[in-house]
Amino acid sequence: MDGFTLLPPRGTRVAVVGGCGGIGRAVVAQAVERGLRVAVLDLPRSMALFPPPDGTLAVGCDAMDEQSVAAAFEAVSREFGGLDAVINLVGFTKERMRLDDMPLAEWQEITSGTLTSAFLVSRAALPLLRAAGGGALVHTASTFGVAVSLPGYGPYAASKAGVINLVRALATECGPDIRVNAVAPGIVQTAFLQGGTGRPEKQERIDADAVTRMLPMRRIAQPEDMVGTFLFLIGPGSAYITSQTIHVNGGLWS
């Protein structure tokens, strides 16, 4: 490892799916600052709210739509030729609702936007990673994918648990040239707490004070707290890490 470099070097080609969300914007900003070649994939309405930085490739993408995802990665392929890394941050929830009150359509929308979207992104991204001779794919899991401590998050929690095992399946099938991991944030101060960037739904806000009292860090995470782990997982410092979910939650289970 030259100079014990941990993070990706300048020129690394990375697609950030959901790059206009709270964590996504922080990841993109740091990636651009480090000289990475960055493609930002997100909903057009999210891009209108938070335009990607100059120098990035902006591509409209609805990660719940098979054709939209395929077209977005084709656009990235035409511009970049291949990809060294993909970071997928897509996921959302809606109004908190008990499972016994939940319509099937609500369940399907949340699981589609959180788990099926991860499958679609993976399937479209893998050929571009292979074209580059291999690389890294990082999905976003969640503390809720391991432990559900609040009611009303059933489909989201089930989907994030699915993402954790999707990562394991992908790592098994795609190694050794492609590494697949996940970052599992805890509670992060982003628009996700109100449903998600670019989405009209409003979710009952999590009690930040109650969460803060549970955390050894004694504060809610900011998007910037997540960036280092995402970039580490696409860099040479994580060359022997695959099939793992790294929890960045302020010590929630301490």
mmCIF file of C-alpha atoms in Angstrom:
data_model
loop_
_atom_site.group_PDB
_atom_site.id
_atom_site.type_symbol
_atom_site.label_atom_id
_atom_site.label_comp_id
_atom_site.label_asym_id
_atom_site.label_seq_id
_atom_site.Cartn_x
_atom_site.Cartn_y
_atom_site.Cartn_z
ATOM 1 C CA MET A 1 0.000 0.000 0.000
ATOM 2 C CA ASP A 2 1.826 3.082 -1.236
ATOM 3 C CA GLY A 3 2.237 5.460 1.672
ATOM 4 C CA PHE A 4 -0.532 3.649 3.563
ATOM 5 C CA THR A 5 -3.112 5.399 1.409
ATOM 6 C CA LEU A 6 -6.574 4.566 2.726
ATOM 7 C CA LEU A 7 -8.902 6.636 0.537
ATOM 8 C CA PRO A 8 -9.408 6.471 -3.241
ATOM 9 C CA PRO A 9 -6.779 8.263 -5.339
ATOM 10 C CA ARG A 10 -7.374 11.164 -7.706
ATOM 11 C CA GLY A 11 -9.093 10.150 -10.918
ATOM 12 C CA THR A 12 -11.095 7.311 -9.371
ATOM 13 C CA ARG A 13 -14.360 6.994 -11.287
ATOM 14 C CA VAL A 14 -17.300 6.775 -8.904
ATOM 15 C CA ALA A 15 -21.067 6.915 -9.340
ATOM 16 C CA VAL A 16 -23.018 8.167 -6.331
ATOM 17 C CA VAL A 17 -26.643 7.070 -6.581
ATOM 18 C CA GLY A 18 -28.824 9.290 -4.439
ATOM 19 C CA GLY A 19 -26.070 11.871 -4.576
ATOM 20 C CA CYS A 20 -28.411 14.806 -3.990
ATOM 21 C CA GLY A 21 -29.618 13.582 -0.602
ATOM 22 C CA GLY A 22 -28.129 14.715 2.684
ATOM 23 C CA ILE A 23 -25.412 12.080 2.983
ATOM 24 C CA GLY A 24 -25.027 11.957 -0.784
ATOM 25 C CA ARG A 25 -24.199 15.646 -1.059
ATOM 26 C CA ALA A 26 -21.561 15.310 1.644
ATOM 27 C CA VAL A 27 -20.006 12.294 -0.097
ATOM 28 C CA VAL A 28 -20.039 14.012 -3.487
ATOM 29 C CA ALA A 29 -18.513 17.211 -2.115
ATOM 30 C CA GLN A 30 -15.605 15.359 -0.528
ATOM 31 C CA ALA A 31 -15.116 13.133 -3.576
ATOM 32 C CA VAL A 32 -14.902 16.184 -5.841
ATOM 33 C CA GLU A 33 -12.511 17.897 -3.444
ATOM 34 C CA ARG A 34 -10.252 14.829 -3.548
ATOM 35 C CA GLY A 35 -10.146 14.887 -7.349
ATOM 36 C CA LEU A 36 -12.373 11.905 -8.072
ATOM 37 C CA ARG A 37 -14.390 11.734 -11.294
ATOM 38 C CA VAL A 38 -17.934 11.746 -9.982
ATOM 39 C CA ALA A 39 -21.259 10.870 -11.587
ATOM 40 C CA VAL A 40 -24.288 11.940 -9.547
ATOM 41 C CA LEU A 41 -27.438 9.894 -10.156
ATOM 42 C CA ASP A 42 -30.687 11.029 -8.575
ATOM 43 C CA LEU A 43 -34.291 12.019 -9.171
ATOM 44 C CA PRO A 44 -34.647 15.104 -11.388
ATOM 45 C CA ARG A 45 -36.615 16.888 -8.655
ATOM 46 C CA SER A 46 -33.813 16.204 -6.179
ATOM 47 C CA MET A 47 -31.307 17.623 -8.652
ATOM 48 C CA ALA A 48 -33.468 20.716 -9.029
ATOM 49 C CA LEU A 49 -33.441 21.207 -5.259
ATOM 50 C CA PHE A 50 -29.733 20.479 -4.844
ATOM 51 C CA PRO A 51 -27.838 20.793 -8.154
ATOM 52 C CA PRO A 52 -24.705 18.617 -8.323
ATOM 53 C CA PRO A 53 -21.386 20.492 -8.134
ATOM 54 C CA ASP A 54 -19.613 21.756 -11.230
ATOM 55 C CA GLY A 55 -17.369 19.154 -12.761
ATOM 56 C CA THR A 56 -19.629 16.218 -11.970
ATOM 57 C CA LEU A 57 -21.688 14.220 -14.439
ATOM 58 C CA ALA A 58 -25.352 14.697 -13.488
ATOM 59 C CA VAL A 59 -27.707 11.927 -14.620
ATOM 60 C CA GLY A 60 -31.410 11.718 -13.821
ATOM 61 C CA CYS A 61 -32.308 8.364 -12.316
ATOM 62 C CA ASP A 62 -35.317 6.869 -10.567
ATOM 63 C CA ALA A 63 -33.792 3.928 -8.725
ATOM 64 C CA MET A 64 -37.222 2.292 -8.399
ATOM 65 C CA ASP A 65 -37.563 2.083 -12.195
ATOM 66 C CA GLU A 66 -35.675 -0.658 -14.046
ATOM 67 C CA GLN A 67 -35.408 1.205 -17.347
ATOM 68 C CA SER A 68 -34.389 4.465 -15.689
ATOM 69 C CA VAL A 69 -31.568 2.760 -13.786
ATOM 70 C CA ALA A 70 -30.324 0.974 -16.900
ATOM 71 C CA ALA A 71 -30.399 4.179 -18.957
ATOM 72 C CA ALA A 72 -28.575 6.120 -16.244
ATOM 73 C CA PHE A 73 -25.698 3.657 -16.070
ATOM 74 C CA GLU A 74 -25.524 3.527 -19.862
ATOM 75 C CA ALA A 75 -25.051 7.305 -19.802
ATOM 76 C CA VAL A 76 -22.283 6.937 -17.227
ATOM 77 C CA SER A 77 -20.646 4.232 -19.335
ATOM 78 C CA ARG A 78 -20.624 6.455 -22.408
ATOM 79 C CA GLU A 79 -18.915 9.236 -20.471
ATOM 80 C CA PHE A 80 -16.559 7.303 -18.178
ATOM 81 C CA GLY A 81 -16.067 4.013 -20.034
ATOM 82 C CA GLY A 82 -16.245 2.091 -16.775
ATOM 83 C CA LEU A 83 -16.455 2.650 -13.043
ATOM 84 C CA ASP A 84 -14.028 2.001 -10.235
ATOM 85 C CA ALA A 85 -16.669 2.386 -7.539
ATOM 86 C CA VAL A 86 -20.382 2.815 -6.941
ATOM 87 C CA ILE A 87 -21.940 4.228 -3.787
ATOM 88 C CA ASN A 88 -25.680 3.669 -3.464
ATOM 89 C CA LEU A 89 -27.511 5.847 -0.943
ATOM 90 C CA VAL A 90 -31.083 5.313 -2.131
ATOM 91 C CA GLY A 91 -33.755 4.544 0.440
ATOM 92 C CA PHE A 92 -36.776 6.160 2.012
ATOM 93 C CA THR A 93 -39.652 5.660 4.360
ATOM 94 C CA LYS A 94 -43.048 7.309 4.619
ATOM 95 C CA GLU A 95 -45.545 8.033 7.361
ATOM 96 C CA ARG A 96 -44.939 5.791 10.338
ATOM 97 C CA MET A 97 -47.575 3.066 10.370
ATOM 98 C CA ARG A 98 -48.092 -0.192 12.220
ATOM 99 C CA LEU A 99 -47.833 -3.275 10.053
ATOM 100 C CA ASP A 100 -51.357 -4.425 10.856
ATOM 101 C CA ASP A 101 -52.689 -1.109 9.510
ATOM 102 C CA MET A 102 -50.463 -0.939 6.422
ATOM 103 C CA PRO A 103 -51.910 -1.279 2.907
ATOM 104 C CA LEU A 104 -50.006 -3.579 0.573
ATOM 105 C CA ALA A 105 -49.277 -0.684 -1.791
ATOM 106 C CA GLU A 106 -47.485 1.178 1.003
ATOM 107 C CA TRP A 107 -45.369 -1.863 1.848
ATOM 108 C CA GLN A 108 -44.492 -2.401 -1.807
ATOM 109 C CA GLU A 109 -43.498 1.221 -2.407
ATOM 110 C CA ILE A 110 -41.103 1.358 0.547
ATOM 111 C CA THR A 111 -39.535 -2.041 -0.119
ATOM 112 C CA SER A 112 -39.197 -1.182 -3.805
ATOM 113 C CA GLY A 113 -37.514 2.126 -3.030
ATOM 114 C CA THR A 114 -35.155 0.653 -0.461
ATOM 115 C CA LEU A 115 -34.404 -2.995 -1.343
ATOM 116 C CA THR A 116 -35.423 -3.549 -4.965
ATOM 117 C CA SER A 117 -33.658 -0.321 -5.901
ATOM 118 C CA ALA A 118 -30.427 -1.718 -4.416
ATOM 119 C CA PHE A 119 -30.780 -4.804 -6.605
ATOM 120 C CA LEU A 120 -31.440 -2.709 -9.725
ATOM 121 C CA VAL A 121 -28.465 -0.448 -9.033
ATOM 122 C CA SER A 122 -26.217 -3.452 -8.404
ATOM 123 C CA ARG A 123 -27.244 -5.231 -11.577
ATOM 124 C CA ALA A 124 -26.692 -2.131 -13.709
ATOM 125 C CA ALA A 125 -23.408 -1.205 -12.019
ATOM 126 C CA LEU A 126 -21.633 -4.554 -12.148
ATOM 127 C CA PRO A 127 -20.808 -4.487 -15.902
ATOM 128 C CA LEU A 128 -19.171 -1.065 -15.496
ATOM 129 C CA LEU A 129 -17.111 -2.286 -12.553
ATOM 130 C CA ARG A 130 -16.053 -5.353 -14.532
ATOM 131 C CA ALA A 131 -15.128 -3.133 -17.493
ATOM 132 C CA ALA A 132 -12.666 -1.379 -15.188
ATOM 133 C CA GLY A 133 -11.143 -4.683 -14.106
ATOM 134 C CA GLY A 134 -13.004 -4.742 -10.800
ATOM 135 C CA GLY A 135 -13.881 -2.258 -8.104
ATOM 136 C CA ALA A 136 -16.049 -1.573 -5.092
ATOM 137 C CA LEU A 137 -19.799 -1.358 -4.578
ATOM 138 C CA VAL A 138 -21.084 0.168 -1.351
ATOM 139 C CA HIS A 139 -24.743 0.103 -0.361
ATOM 140 C CA THR A 140 -26.431 1.920 2.495
ATOM 141 C CA ALA A 141 -27.957 -0.250 5.199
ATOM 142 C CA SER A 142 -29.256 1.084 8.515
ATOM 143 C CA THR A 143 -29.315 0.489 12.230
ATOM 144 C CA PHE A 144 -32.979 -0.380 11.623
ATOM 145 C CA GLY A 145 -31.834 -3.328 9.519
ATOM 146 C CA VAL A 146 -30.446 -4.986 12.642
ATOM 147 C CA ALA A 147 -32.542 -3.708 15.552
ATOM 148 C CA VAL A 148 -35.987 -2.096 15.425
ATOM 149 C CA SER A 149 -36.496 0.007 18.538
ATOM 150 C CA LEU A 150 -39.317 2.234 17.263
ATOM 151 C CA PRO A 151 -42.740 1.211 15.915
ATOM 152 C CA GLY A 152 -43.843 2.205 12.437
ATOM 153 C CA TYR A 153 -40.693 1.333 10.486
ATOM 154 C CA GLY A 154 -41.585 -2.255 9.515
ATOM 155 C CA PRO A 155 -41.093 -2.199 5.732
ATOM 156 C CA TYR A 156 -38.040 0.039 5.969
ATOM 157 C CA ALA A 157 -36.409 -2.168 8.604
ATOM 158 C CA ALA A 158 -37.186 -5.330 6.643
ATOM 159 C CA SER A 159 -35.775 -3.755 3.486
ATOM 160 C CA LYS A 160 -32.549 -2.662 5.155
ATOM 161 C CA ALA A 161 -32.111 -6.145 6.620
ATOM 162 C CA GLY A 162 -32.508 -7.335 3.052
ATOM 163 C CA VAL A 163 -29.820 -4.910 1.879
ATOM 164 C CA ILE A 164 -27.385 -6.369 4.419
ATOM 165 C CA ASN A 165 -27.933 -9.859 3.025
ATOM 166 C CA LEU A 166 -27.972 -8.626 -0.573
ATOM 167 C CA VAL A 167 -24.473 -7.299 0.103
ATOM 168 C CA ARG A 168 -23.382 -10.727 1.345
ATOM 169 C CA ALA A 169 -24.864 -12.446 -1.699
ATOM 170 C CA LEU A 170 -23.253 -9.984 -4.109
ATOM 171 C CA ALA A 171 -19.876 -10.286 -2.405
ATOM 172 C CA THR A 172 -20.058 -14.072 -2.680
ATOM 173 C CA GLU A 173 -21.005 -13.981 -6.356
ATOM 174 C CA CYS A 174 -18.817 -11.090 -7.537
ATOM 175 C CA GLY A 175 -15.520 -11.670 -5.764
ATOM 176 C CA PRO A 176 -12.625 -11.506 -5.878
ATOM 177 C CA ASP A 177 -12.470 -8.626 -8.353
ATOM 178 C CA ILE A 178 -15.496 -6.736 -7.042
ATOM 179 C CA ARG A 179 -15.853 -6.004 -3.345
ATOM 180 C CA VAL A 180 -19.322 -5.318 -1.938
ATOM 181 C CA ASN A 181 -19.980 -3.765 1.472
ATOM 182 C CA ALA A 182 -22.503 -1.587 3.264
ATOM 183 C CA VAL A 183 -22.480 1.354 5.618
ATOM 184 C CA ALA A 184 -25.212 1.309 8.268
ATOM 185 C CA PRO A 185 -25.867 4.814 9.610
ATOM 186 C CA GLY A 186 -27.790 5.409 12.789
ATOM 187 C CA ILE A 187 -29.926 8.541 13.052
ATOM 188 C CA VAL A 188 -28.527 11.238 10.764
ATOM 189 C CA GLN A 189 -29.760 14.824 10.569
ATOM 190 C CA THR A 190 -30.996 14.840 6.964
ATOM 191 C CA ALA A 191 -34.231 15.252 5.018
ATOM 192 C CA PHE A 192 -34.651 11.486 5.360
ATOM 193 C CA LEU A 193 -36.208 12.165 8.751
ATOM 194 C CA GLN A 194 -39.085 13.752 6.823
ATOM 195 C CA GLY A 195 -39.341 11.022 4.184
ATOM 196 C CA GLY A 196 -36.401 11.695 1.866
ATOM 197 C CA THR A 197 -34.921 14.351 -0.399
ATOM 198 C CA GLY A 198 -37.155 15.134 -3.348
ATOM 199 C CA ARG A 199 -40.171 13.331 -1.899
ATOM 200 C CA PRO A 200 -43.338 15.175 -0.848
ATOM 201 C CA GLU A 201 -44.248 12.924 2.073
ATOM 202 C CA LYS A 202 -43.653 14.094 5.619
ATOM 203 C CA GLN A 203 -42.827 11.613 8.344
ATOM 204 C CA GLU A 204 -43.311 12.166 12.042
ATOM 205 C CA ARG A 205 -39.976 13.437 13.292
ATOM 206 C CA ILE A 206 -37.831 11.176 15.468
ATOM 207 C CA ASP A 207 -37.343 12.557 18.968
ATOM 208 C CA ALA A 208 -33.773 13.821 18.610
ATOM 209 C CA ASP A 209 -33.400 14.537 22.320
ATOM 210 C CA ALA A 210 -34.379 10.986 23.251
ATOM 211 C CA VAL A 211 -31.974 9.526 20.696
ATOM 212 C CA THR A 212 -29.165 11.803 21.869
ATOM 213 C CA ARG A 213 -29.535 10.581 25.445
ATOM 214 C CA MET A 214 -29.033 6.983 24.251
ATOM 215 C CA LEU A 215 -25.799 7.691 22.383
ATOM 216 C CA PRO A 216 -22.315 7.665 23.901
ATOM 217 C CA MET A 217 -21.479 10.441 21.393
ATOM 218 C CA ARG A 218 -24.364 12.509 22.862
ATOM 219 C CA ARG A 219 -25.332 14.008 19.517
ATOM 220 C CA ILE A 220 -27.219 13.165 16.334
ATOM 221 C CA ALA A 221 -24.927 12.386 13.408
ATOM 222 C CA GLN A 222 -24.385 14.918 10.655
ATOM 223 C CA PRO A 223 -24.012 13.786 7.021
ATOM 224 C CA GLU A 224 -20.296 14.566 7.137
ATOM 225 C CA ASP A 225 -19.873 11.927 9.856
ATOM 226 C CA MET A 226 -20.675 9.237 7.273
ATOM 227 C CA VAL A 227 -18.365 10.349 4.479
ATOM 228 C CA GLY A 228 -15.084 8.861 5.666
ATOM 229 C CA THR A 229 -16.484 5.343 5.932
ATOM 230 C CA PHE A 230 -18.022 5.425 2.456
ATOM 231 C CA LEU A 231 -14.797 6.694 0.884
ATOM 232 C CA PHE A 232 -12.683 4.243 2.876
ATOM 233 C CA LEU A 233 -14.739 1.341 1.513
ATOM 234 C CA ILE A 234 -14.003 2.334 -2.091
ATOM 235 C CA GLY A 235 -10.309 2.975 -1.433
ATOM 236 C CA PRO A 236 -7.183 0.822 -1.207
ATOM 237 C CA GLY A 237 -7.311 0.794 2.582
ATOM 238 C CA SER A 238 -10.262 -1.610 2.426
ATOM 239 C CA ALA A 239 -8.772 -3.927 -0.215
ATOM 240 C CA TYR A 240 -9.424 -7.043 1.904
ATOM 241 C CA ILE A 241 -12.853 -6.005 3.186
ATOM 242 C CA THR A 242 -15.931 -7.437 1.501
ATOM 243 C CA SER A 243 -19.374 -8.762 2.516
ATOM 244 C CA GLN A 244 -19.351 -6.507 5.596
ATOM 245 C CA THR A 245 -21.726 -3.947 7.077
ATOM 246 C CA ILE A 246 -19.985 -1.195 9.013
ATOM 247 C CA HIS A 247 -22.135 0.561 11.606
ATOM 248 C CA VAL A 248 -21.638 4.308 11.977
ATOM 249 C CA ASN A 249 -24.177 5.051 14.703
ATOM 250 C CA GLY A 250 -22.443 6.911 17.507
ATOM 251 C CA GLY A 251 -22.258 3.809 19.694
ATOM 252 C CA LEU A 252 -25.998 3.152 19.752
ATOM 253 C CA TRP A 253 -25.605 -0.373 21.153
ATOM 254 C CA SER A 254 -22.844 0.371 23.673
#
